[in-house]
Amino acid sequence: MPALAEIPTVAPHPDPRGCDLPTCPVCADSMVAAEASAYVSENVISYLWTCDTCGYGFVTKHALRRFACC
């Protein structure tokens, strides 16, 4: 069974899609899409990632930033 680790992250850019995708910490293969996502709190989302190459699994957490409304 693959190991499972939690890796907290905070996106440095307001729009992290496509530019801050993780790589596997074991084999360095790039990840394209998370297997699952869940709201942890009002402004935090966690993502479950599993490497297609080696099977290693890990969770990332992302804090959402609120933008001012018009």
PDB file of C-alpha atoms in Angstrom:
ATOM      1  CA  MET A   1       0.000   0.000   0.000  1.00  0.00           C
ATOM      2  CA  PRO A   2       1.434   3.422  -0.902  1.00  0.00           C
ATOM      3  CA  ALA A   3       2.320   5.916   1.794  1.00  0.00           C
ATOM      4  CA  LEU A   4       0.127   8.941   2.393  1.00  0.00           C
ATOM      5  CA  ALA A   5       1.556  12.301   3.431  1.00  0.00           C
ATOM      6  CA  GLU A   6       0.004  15.725   3.876  1.00  0.00           C
ATOM      7  CA  ILE A   7       1.748  18.639   2.186  1.00  0.00           C
ATOM      8  CA  PRO A   8       0.289  22.048   3.096  1.00  0.00           C
ATOM      9  CA  THR A   9       0.639  24.674   0.389  1.00  0.00           C
ATOM     10  CA  VAL A  10      -0.343  28.264  -0.163  1.00  0.00           C
ATOM     11  CA  ALA A  11      -0.545  29.338  -3.776  1.00  0.00           C
ATOM     12  CA  PRO A  12       1.823  32.257  -4.508  1.00  0.00           C
ATOM     13  CA  HIS A  13      -0.370  33.459  -7.394  1.00  0.00           C
ATOM     14  CA  PRO A  14      -4.043  34.403  -7.313  1.00  0.00           C
ATOM     15  CA  ASP A  15      -4.762  31.845 -10.062  1.00  0.00           C
ATOM     16  CA  PRO A  16      -2.674  28.697  -9.457  1.00  0.00           C
ATOM     17  CA  ARG A  17      -4.403  26.539 -12.074  1.00  0.00           C
ATOM     18  CA  GLY A  18      -1.962  25.099 -14.558  1.00  0.00           C
ATOM     19  CA  CYS A  19       1.186  26.646 -13.160  1.00  0.00           C
ATOM     20  CA  ASP A  20       1.567  25.162  -9.664  1.00  0.00           C
ATOM     21  CA  LEU A  21       0.766  21.516 -10.309  1.00  0.00           C
ATOM     22  CA  PRO A  22       2.715  19.219  -7.970  1.00  0.00           C
ATOM     23  CA  THR A  23       5.320  16.627  -8.809  1.00  0.00           C
ATOM     24  CA  CYS A  24       5.647  13.303  -7.034  1.00  0.00           C
ATOM     25  CA  PRO A  25       8.061  13.605  -4.092  1.00  0.00           C
ATOM     26  CA  VAL A  26       9.214  10.005  -4.685  1.00  0.00           C
ATOM     27  CA  CYS A  27       9.802   9.713  -8.462  1.00  0.00           C
ATOM     28  CA  ALA A  28       9.464  13.387  -9.562  1.00  0.00           C
ATOM     29  CA  ASP A  29       6.802  12.563 -12.167  1.00  0.00           C
ATOM     30  CA  SER A  30       4.474  15.481 -12.875  1.00  0.00           C
ATOM     31  CA  MET A  31       0.841  15.327 -11.755  1.00  0.00           C
ATOM     32  CA  VAL A  32      -1.985  16.587 -13.952  1.00  0.00           C
ATOM     33  CA  ALA A  33      -5.175  16.172 -11.924  1.00  0.00           C
ATOM     34  CA  ALA A  34      -6.057  15.377  -8.338  1.00  0.00           C
ATOM     35  CA  GLU A  35      -8.071  12.228  -7.644  1.00  0.00           C
ATOM     36  CA  ALA A  36     -10.371  14.004  -5.213  1.00  0.00           C
ATOM     37  CA  SER A  37     -10.925  17.327  -3.492  1.00  0.00           C
ATOM     38  CA  ALA A  38     -12.765  18.394  -0.357  1.00  0.00           C
ATOM     39  CA  TYR A  39     -13.579  21.594   1.500  1.00  0.00           C
ATOM     40  CA  VAL A  40     -11.754  21.543   4.835  1.00  0.00           C
ATOM     41  CA  SER A  41     -13.109  24.882   5.978  1.00  0.00           C
ATOM     42  CA  GLU A  42     -14.647  27.971   4.412  1.00  0.00           C
ATOM     43  CA  ASN A  43     -11.378  29.020   2.771  1.00  0.00           C
ATOM     44  CA  VAL A  44      -9.317  25.788   2.611  1.00  0.00           C
ATOM     45  CA  ILE A  45      -9.541  22.988   0.038  1.00  0.00           C
ATOM     46  CA  SER A  46      -7.577  19.733   0.249  1.00  0.00           C
ATOM     47  CA  TYR A  47      -6.635  17.640  -2.791  1.00  0.00           C
ATOM     48  CA  LEU A  48      -5.730  13.942  -2.919  1.00  0.00           C
ATOM     49  CA  TRP A  49      -2.968  13.134  -5.399  1.00  0.00           C
ATOM     50  CA  THR A  50      -1.744   9.673  -6.442  1.00  0.00           C
ATOM     51  CA  CYS A  51       1.231   9.196  -8.733  1.00  0.00           C
ATOM     52  CA  ASP A  52       0.415   7.153 -11.852  1.00  0.00           C
ATOM     53  CA  THR A  53       4.053   6.077 -12.131  1.00  0.00           C
ATOM     54  CA  CYS A  54       4.940   4.838  -8.625  1.00  0.00           C
ATOM     55  CA  GLY A  55       1.598   4.875  -6.748  1.00  0.00           C
ATOM     56  CA  TYR A  56       2.707   7.263  -3.995  1.00  0.00           C
ATOM     57  CA  GLY A  57      -0.198   9.239  -2.539  1.00  0.00           C
ATOM     58  CA  PHE A  58      -0.272  12.594  -0.780  1.00  0.00           C
ATOM     59  CA  VAL A  59      -2.655  15.382   0.164  1.00  0.00           C
ATOM     60  CA  THR A  60      -2.191  19.096  -0.460  1.00  0.00           C
ATOM     61  CA  LYS A  61      -4.142  21.901   1.177  1.00  0.00           C
ATOM     62  CA  HIS A  62      -4.708  25.261  -0.459  1.00  0.00           C
ATOM     63  CA  ALA A  63      -5.912  28.419   1.238  1.00  0.00           C
ATOM     64  CA  LEU A  64      -8.288  30.442  -0.918  1.00  0.00           C
ATOM     65  CA  ARG A  65      -7.965  34.192  -1.106  1.00  0.00           C
ATOM     66  CA  ARG A  66     -11.024  36.353  -1.064  1.00  0.00           C
ATOM     67  CA  PHE A  67     -11.310  38.998  -3.742  1.00  0.00           C
ATOM     68  CA  ALA A  68     -13.090  42.290  -3.225  1.00  0.00           C
ATOM     69  CA  CYS A  69     -16.442  42.507  -4.920  1.00  0.00           C
ATOM     70  CA  CYS A  70     -17.214  45.333  -7.350  1.00  0.00           C
TER      71      CYS A  70
END
